[in-house]
């Protein structure tokens, strides 16, 4: 029996109506993309909890001088690996403690993903497809907004997108009989950065997408060509050293990071943001407006129009379906869902919409419908940033000015019942902040909040945790240690601390209140300060 014929390897796109036109200068594409993604990063303050938390961890690396161990309020924080913190710390150190500097790692991730998509489409589908795909991606509020948000989702989305694009490029080059080894090695190195960006998904998802795409096309030889020993060495050299170092310092690290943070959080239902399996579908539809409705509208209007003959190569079209579909299904399975998780889907969606544009729209120039889409999406992207800025009431930045006035002389800052993630960075605090709460509450580990994050972090450094996570029973004696105690916490913290209930706050927002407690005034009201207890507390 004769063996089936191997699929025809893809060729470089030909210069027909679908690809005609002078290519944009690559430097201009890269520069304009970066400027567009980053120019509004200084419009608003850091949002709480995510932006304050992750930019704050980067600030702690600067103030401690320890760039290896991420810390949250001085305690080891192993929810995520360190790439975001390293990039953000470098930006804060170079540009200063500004919110926009805290977002540059996200801008870099968005730019990396956009440029990877553009270069891949330009090589394997044509210049026009690449242009349309890039314009759609950069103006989607989902992608643009992700670049404006200082957390790890956009950085890992950029790494995942770049890994998929580079791996697909390597495979198609192999099938076309062209040099491919450098692209294979780059794919493995990018997967290593994905691992450092957010853990296992940084290489599991790209590997799953590329593997499924190749097997669906019957290209098992291409899959074998991607299995490179030098590539694996590069992956290990990039991604492994930090994890090994943390395991050596903290013997429980591997179990906490890989077993708990990856697998248990993926399968358990006791976390925040519980949503049904279909939740991401309306999220994607809304946050990519107006592109999907525009595509449906234009498609109906041009059903009877003759096709321009501009088509996307089948291998590229199939990659986009697998890319978007597999990642969407993967993140739809767990009950806990966050908006940023499916950001890696958006480049594939943009490329798919651009492929639709090639088939239905005029072959020359930028189509009118596409111009409308670009302008409409750009306006919605900017409006999204304005809305977030207007309605973010959880940040503590309104307290910065009164705090700067209060924290002079023998004044001590403490938190009660809640951690203001953004204040350490905004104030440039040199030391962690002691925090009071009921740390013996048996229900505390069941919640997914700031108290649990600090509680988990203290497990890796119990001695320092005793200094920073203080029980309410030590509250009165702490007030005796300093001439003035500056307290930040939620307004309803007065339920647990009588001195706060008797003292009007100096400043207050919907989420936060600031009290300044004078030791002599509190003594006049009956505060008893035991010298022996004070010495014991000071020794902590």
XYZ file of C-alpha atoms in Angstrom:
540
model
C 0.000 0.000 0.000
C 1.356 3.435 -0.922
C 1.967 5.922 1.868
C -0.280 9.002 1.782
C 1.253 12.056 0.198
C 2.662 14.596 2.609
C 0.821 17.911 2.783
C 2.201 20.565 0.500
C 4.492 22.852 2.491
C 3.384 26.480 2.597
C 5.196 28.951 0.430
C 5.902 32.587 0.963
C 2.852 34.741 0.141
C 2.733 35.904 -3.440
C 2.419 39.552 -4.372
C -1.183 39.575 -5.594
C -4.126 41.752 -4.623
C -4.041 40.419 -1.103
C -0.461 41.345 -0.443
C 0.404 44.101 -2.889
C 1.776 47.347 -1.555
C 4.951 48.497 0.006
C 5.692 46.999 3.405
C 5.622 49.347 6.357
C 9.094 50.066 7.786
C 9.521 47.687 10.685
C 11.068 50.342 12.930
C 8.062 52.597 12.387
C 5.597 49.789 13.162
C 7.472 48.920 16.347
C 7.818 52.525 17.508
C 4.247 53.611 16.775
C 2.850 50.449 18.382
C 4.852 51.094 21.565
C 3.829 54.767 21.696
C 0.157 53.941 21.237
C 0.164 51.232 23.902
C 2.031 53.341 26.450
C 0.991 56.956 26.079
C -1.930 56.805 28.537
C -0.201 54.799 31.272
C 0.093 57.910 33.462
C -3.564 58.892 33.273
C -4.606 57.284 36.544
C -3.360 56.122 39.911
C -2.537 52.503 40.690
C -5.659 50.416 41.121
C -6.104 48.229 44.195
C -5.556 45.401 44.798
C -3.724 44.134 41.681
C -1.701 47.117 40.507
C -0.756 48.197 44.014
C 0.216 44.641 44.948
C 2.437 43.814 41.981
C 4.084 47.220 41.606
C 4.528 47.221 45.384
C 6.375 43.900 45.300
C 8.713 45.378 42.691
C 9.307 48.392 44.955
C 10.177 46.073 47.838
C 12.893 44.492 45.701
C 14.411 47.938 45.250
C 14.199 48.964 48.886
C 15.513 45.643 50.242
C 18.182 45.083 47.602
C 17.024 41.447 47.299
C 16.048 40.947 43.653
C 15.662 37.202 44.050
C 12.889 36.754 46.619
C 9.622 38.625 45.943
C 8.137 39.980 49.173
C 4.781 41.427 50.127
C 5.128 43.710 53.135
C 8.498 42.138 53.865
C 7.240 38.527 53.722
C 8.065 36.012 50.933
C 5.348 36.232 48.271
C 5.257 33.241 45.938
C 1.917 33.601 44.175
C 3.736 34.374 40.928
C 7.278 34.115 39.499
C 9.516 37.178 39.274
C 9.753 38.402 35.661
C 7.126 41.119 36.105
C 8.753 42.272 39.342
C 12.197 42.424 37.750
C 11.003 44.471 34.786
C 8.868 46.760 36.942
C 11.595 47.197 39.536
C 14.032 48.196 36.798
C 11.519 50.706 35.408
C 10.834 52.193 38.856
C 14.532 52.469 39.552
C 15.223 54.224 36.248
C 12.140 56.463 35.982
C 11.107 56.897 39.617
C 8.108 55.790 41.683
C 5.446 56.772 39.163
C 2.319 54.750 38.335
C 3.198 54.792 34.634
C 6.594 53.241 35.375
C 4.783 50.501 37.288
C 2.852 49.651 34.100
C 5.752 49.452 31.651
C 6.084 45.660 31.996
C 2.481 45.313 30.825
C 3.150 47.670 27.922
C 6.141 45.514 26.999
C 4.000 42.362 27.050
C 1.328 43.931 24.841
C 3.953 45.245 22.411
C 5.718 41.869 22.263
C 2.486 40.036 21.444
C 1.457 42.609 18.832
C 4.819 42.594 17.067
C 4.979 38.792 17.110
C 1.562 38.585 15.418
C 2.504 41.238 12.862
C 5.794 39.587 11.886
C 4.245 36.130 11.659
C 1.356 37.268 9.458
C 3.614 39.379 7.263
C 5.867 36.382 6.574
C 3.231 33.675 6.096
C 0.063 35.471 4.989
C 1.101 38.787 3.526
C 1.687 42.428 4.352
C -1.965 43.443 4.152
C -3.146 40.715 6.499
C -0.412 41.752 8.931
C -1.452 45.413 8.767
C -5.124 44.723 9.324
C -4.422 42.268 12.121
C -2.080 44.657 13.911
C -4.513 47.580 13.671
C -7.363 45.446 14.988
C -5.285 44.095 17.879
C -3.847 47.429 18.995
C -7.243 49.139 19.033
C -9.210 46.402 20.774
C -10.100 47.780 24.231
C -9.248 44.356 25.666
C -5.623 44.453 24.465
C -5.129 48.189 24.923
C -6.620 48.097 28.410
C -4.451 45.138 29.375
C -1.379 47.163 28.454
C -2.541 49.872 30.865
C -2.897 47.537 33.838
C 0.015 46.603 36.087
C -0.418 42.895 36.660
C 1.035 39.725 35.197
C -1.715 38.852 32.722
C -0.560 40.992 29.819
C 3.096 40.092 30.254
C 2.393 36.360 30.096
C -0.072 36.930 27.230
C 2.713 38.597 25.273
C 5.125 35.763 26.049
C 2.571 33.108 25.096
C 1.690 34.902 21.855
C 5.339 35.368 20.900
C 6.109 31.708 21.678
C 3.215 30.474 19.532
C 4.106 32.777 16.648
C 7.787 31.839 16.764
C 7.055 28.116 17.080
C 4.629 28.222 14.148
C 7.171 30.152 12.121
C 9.797 27.503 12.886
C 7.425 24.702 11.869
C 6.357 26.359 8.607
C 9.971 27.148 7.761
C 10.857 23.475 8.295
C 7.987 22.380 6.058
C 9.108 24.808 3.354
C 12.683 23.510 3.497
C 13.997 26.799 4.845
C 16.349 27.497 7.810
C 14.442 26.897 11.013
C 16.822 25.977 13.854
C 17.320 29.532 15.143
C 13.525 29.951 15.290
C 13.233 26.646 17.197
C 15.779 27.799 19.754
C 14.052 31.183 20.072
C 10.750 29.380 20.685
C 12.197 27.471 23.624
C 13.825 30.606 25.049
C 10.516 32.517 24.808
C 8.793 29.618 26.593
C 11.350 30.034 29.381
C 10.401 33.681 29.736
C 6.737 32.634 29.759
C 7.526 30.308 32.668
C 9.146 33.217 34.520
C 6.179 35.434 33.689
C 3.411 33.344 35.252
C 4.415 29.757 35.739
C 3.489 26.586 33.879
C 0.950 28.143 31.518
C 3.792 30.115 29.962
C 4.979 27.008 28.122
C 2.125 24.495 28.510
C -0.342 26.615 26.514
C 2.023 27.427 23.613
C 3.104 23.786 23.522
C -0.500 22.625 23.454
C -1.476 25.060 20.688
C 1.485 24.270 18.429
C 1.283 20.527 19.067
C -2.466 20.284 18.377
C -2.159 22.483 15.271
C 0.626 20.358 13.798
C -1.061 17.042 14.592
C -4.356 18.278 13.123
C -2.472 19.015 9.895
C -0.686 15.682 9.943
C 2.675 17.397 10.337
C 4.201 15.108 12.939
C 7.653 15.572 11.351
C 7.404 19.292 12.072
C 6.530 18.481 15.654
C 9.646 16.337 15.948
C 11.711 19.133 14.417
C 10.658 21.410 17.266
C 11.980 18.952 19.860
C 15.473 20.367 20.128
C 18.075 19.539 22.767
C 19.745 22.981 22.466
C 16.267 24.476 22.753
C 15.548 22.553 25.948
C 18.891 23.699 27.339
C 17.935 27.318 26.568
C 14.531 26.827 28.204
C 16.113 25.419 31.368
C 18.802 28.095 31.433
C 16.188 30.875 31.217
C 13.404 29.457 33.337
C 14.836 27.077 35.923
C 17.471 28.914 38.024
C 15.037 31.099 39.959
C 12.798 28.163 40.886
C 15.769 26.089 42.041
C 17.098 29.000 44.111
C 13.735 29.495 45.828
C 13.438 25.788 46.642
C 16.897 25.891 48.201
C 15.945 28.875 50.355
C 12.419 27.690 51.202
C 11.922 23.895 51.237
C 8.124 24.166 50.865
C 8.332 26.392 47.789
C 7.772 23.754 45.084
C 4.647 22.392 46.779
C 3.184 25.841 47.379
C 3.968 27.253 43.943
C 3.273 24.293 41.674
C 0.812 22.105 43.597
C -1.227 24.745 45.417
C -1.008 27.842 43.190
C -1.313 25.916 39.926
C -3.308 22.733 40.354
C -5.372 23.293 43.500
C -6.352 26.823 42.493
C -7.245 25.530 39.025
C -9.595 22.840 40.346
C -10.959 24.219 43.620
C -14.032 26.433 43.950
C -13.256 28.380 47.128
C -11.725 31.394 45.407
C -13.103 34.730 44.260
C -14.585 35.547 40.844
C -16.703 32.435 40.381
C -18.336 32.418 36.936
C -20.030 29.894 34.613
C -18.150 28.197 31.759
C -19.595 30.526 29.088
C -18.581 33.724 30.914
C -15.642 34.624 28.675
C -17.776 34.725 25.512
C -19.674 37.927 26.389
C -16.529 39.357 27.989
C -14.615 38.977 24.732
C -17.538 40.313 22.688
C -17.861 43.456 24.815
C -14.172 44.191 25.321
C -13.327 43.885 21.624
C -16.059 46.273 20.474
C -16.748 47.273 17.792
C -14.810 44.641 15.855
C -17.056 41.570 16.089
C -20.339 43.471 15.405
C -18.610 45.316 12.578
C -17.503 42.022 11.067
C -21.032 40.613 11.232
C -22.537 43.789 9.758
C -20.072 44.037 6.889
C -20.388 40.330 6.172
C -24.167 40.617 5.760
C -23.865 43.684 3.539
C -21.352 42.034 1.248
C -22.796 38.537 1.019
C -23.692 39.100 -2.613
C -20.466 40.894 -3.497
C -17.835 39.141 -5.540
C -14.866 37.900 -3.559
C -11.579 39.711 -4.096
C -9.821 36.365 -4.119
C -7.684 37.381 -1.162
C -7.519 34.399 1.148
C -5.524 33.400 4.177
C -3.319 30.300 3.807
C -4.975 27.297 5.370
C -2.099 26.623 7.756
C -2.302 30.159 9.139
C -6.083 30.086 9.396
C -5.967 26.746 11.205
C -3.360 28.050 13.665
C -5.609 30.948 14.630
C -8.550 28.644 15.282
C -6.487 26.317 17.466
C -4.714 29.249 19.184
C -7.908 31.000 20.199
C -10.052 27.919 20.798
C -7.681 25.882 22.965
C -6.772 28.773 25.269
C -10.406 29.847 25.597
C -11.483 26.321 26.567
C -8.569 25.949 28.978
C -9.476 29.030 30.998
C -13.211 28.332 30.822
C -12.838 25.055 32.725
C -11.991 26.336 36.254
C -14.780 27.995 38.205
C -12.647 31.004 39.167
C -12.203 33.374 36.230
C -10.562 36.771 35.832
C -10.876 39.057 32.829
C -7.151 39.058 32.057
C -6.763 35.289 31.844
C -7.900 35.021 28.197
C -5.795 37.894 26.859
C -3.697 35.357 24.860
C -6.852 34.640 22.818
C -7.067 38.192 21.470
C -4.181 38.117 18.923
C -5.739 35.057 17.289
C -9.117 36.824 17.194
C -7.543 39.925 15.642
C -5.843 37.803 12.979
C -9.122 36.019 12.267
C -10.987 39.297 11.832
C -8.214 40.547 9.561
C -8.541 37.379 7.482
C -12.257 38.059 7.153
C -11.377 41.575 5.998
C -9.136 40.226 3.249
C -11.980 38.140 1.821
C -14.770 40.701 1.960
C -13.244 44.145 1.611
C -11.781 45.990 -1.374
C -8.251 44.896 -2.252
C -6.606 48.307 -2.241
C -6.065 50.854 0.491
C -7.452 50.771 3.996
C -11.136 49.822 3.661
C -13.745 52.289 4.917
C -15.187 49.684 7.288
C -11.719 49.038 8.684
C -11.095 52.744 9.219
C -14.350 52.985 11.109
C -13.384 50.001 13.182
C -9.971 51.445 14.030
C -11.355 54.851 15.026
C -14.304 53.406 16.927
C -12.166 50.894 18.804
C -9.534 53.521 19.597
C -12.165 55.820 21.086
C -13.617 52.969 23.137
C -10.129 52.016 24.338
C -9.484 55.528 25.609
C -12.970 55.701 27.115
C -12.281 52.468 29.002
C -9.257 54.030 30.690
C -11.311 57.106 31.570
C -14.107 55.018 33.077
C -11.683 52.973 35.176
C -10.043 56.181 36.370
C -13.361 57.740 37.318
C -14.829 54.823 39.228
C -11.820 53.389 41.052
C -12.656 54.024 44.708
C -10.521 51.314 46.333
C -7.130 52.987 45.922
C -5.607 54.760 48.933
C -3.822 57.555 47.037
C -6.066 60.310 48.550
C -4.383 59.531 51.888
C -0.845 60.188 50.627
C -0.694 63.925 51.387
C -2.073 63.702 54.965
C 0.135 60.668 55.610
C 3.229 62.586 54.555
C 2.299 65.306 57.034
C 1.621 62.810 59.839
C 4.692 60.583 59.406
C 7.254 62.926 60.974
C 9.199 62.619 64.198
C 8.393 59.691 66.458
C 5.436 58.471 64.364
C 4.706 54.859 63.477
C 2.492 53.720 60.597
C 0.339 50.623 61.160
C -2.478 48.951 59.247
C -5.617 47.527 60.813
C -7.801 44.820 59.284
C -6.818 45.494 55.663
C -3.642 46.064 53.666
C -3.385 49.212 51.522
C -1.339 47.738 48.693
C -0.532 50.992 46.939
C 0.698 53.093 49.877
C 4.223 51.598 50.291
C 5.067 52.526 46.702
C 3.288 55.884 46.709
C 4.998 56.895 49.954
C 8.328 55.275 49.118
C 8.272 53.486 52.487
C 11.626 52.037 53.529
C 10.249 49.400 55.905
C 7.312 46.970 56.041
C 4.182 48.075 57.900
C 2.910 46.135 60.961
C -0.689 45.023 60.546
C -3.297 44.192 63.181
C -6.062 41.639 62.709
C -7.441 38.413 64.117
C -4.764 36.154 62.702
C -6.066 33.179 64.714
C -9.446 33.225 62.947
C -9.963 29.637 61.680
C -11.878 30.973 58.655
C -9.044 33.240 57.529
C -7.347 30.636 55.243
C -10.687 29.995 53.518
C -10.870 33.476 52.030
C -9.055 34.796 48.970
C -8.040 38.286 50.121
C -5.200 40.430 51.425
C -5.236 38.834 54.888
C -4.817 35.353 53.424
C -1.982 36.520 51.158
C -0.056 37.880 54.133
C -0.946 34.845 56.250
C 0.419 32.489 53.561
C 3.532 34.619 53.096
C 4.312 34.482 56.815
C 4.513 30.683 56.625
C 7.826 31.066 54.762
C 9.292 33.407 57.378
C 7.527 32.810 60.681
C 9.926 34.895 62.739
C 9.386 37.997 60.657
C 5.683 37.248 60.498
C 5.537 37.586 64.297
C 6.940 41.118 63.945
C 4.561 42.208 61.194
C 1.262 40.335 61.641
C 0.172 41.415 65.104
C -2.877 40.198 67.059
C -5.429 42.665 68.386
C -4.338 41.743 71.919
C -1.125 43.754 71.382
C -2.932 46.849 70.141
C -2.951 48.887 73.354
C 0.711 48.255 74.130
C 1.706 49.168 70.553
C 0.087 52.572 71.034
C 2.454 53.127 73.948
C 5.638 52.593 71.927
C 5.567 55.835 69.937
C 4.532 59.408 70.538
C 2.153 59.154 67.611
C 0.617 56.133 65.900
C -0.651 56.683 62.364
C -3.347 54.157 61.508
C -4.725 53.180 58.084
C -7.645 50.818 57.724
C -11.261 50.500 56.586
C -13.706 52.949 58.195
C -15.513 50.124 60.022
C -12.303 49.122 61.841
C -13.700 51.181 64.741
C -15.661 48.036 65.724
C -12.485 46.371 66.970
C -10.393 49.296 68.227
C -11.939 51.570 70.838
C -9.331 54.316 70.398
C -10.271 54.651 66.721
C -13.955 54.921 67.572
C -13.158 57.791 69.931
C -10.925 59.637 67.432
C -12.248 61.341 64.272
C -10.302 60.304 61.154
C -7.933 62.840 59.659
C -8.908 61.734 56.141
C -11.402 59.258 54.767
C -12.542 57.725 51.480
C -15.218 55.122 50.780
C -12.646 52.387 51.295
C -10.042 53.829 53.680
C -9.696 55.975 56.777
C -6.656 57.595 58.373
C -6.379 58.182 62.107
C -3.576 59.860 64.052
C -3.428 58.715 67.693
C -1.387 60.771 70.176
C 0.052 58.739 73.049
C -0.356 61.443 75.721
C -3.946 62.080 74.711
C -4.681 58.355 74.890
C -3.089 58.154 78.372
C -5.352 60.940 79.552
C -8.284 58.862 78.309
C -7.133 55.870 80.358
C -4.635 54.012 78.186
C -2.415 51.936 80.506
C 1.159 51.527 79.341
C 3.063 48.723 81.080
C 6.872 49.215 80.846
C 7.438 45.461 80.981
C 4.948 44.792 78.156
C 6.419 47.625 76.115
C 9.919 46.176 76.413
C 8.652 42.763 75.330
C 6.793 44.205 72.359
C 9.745 46.365 71.336
C 11.939 43.252 71.379
C 9.749 41.751 68.678
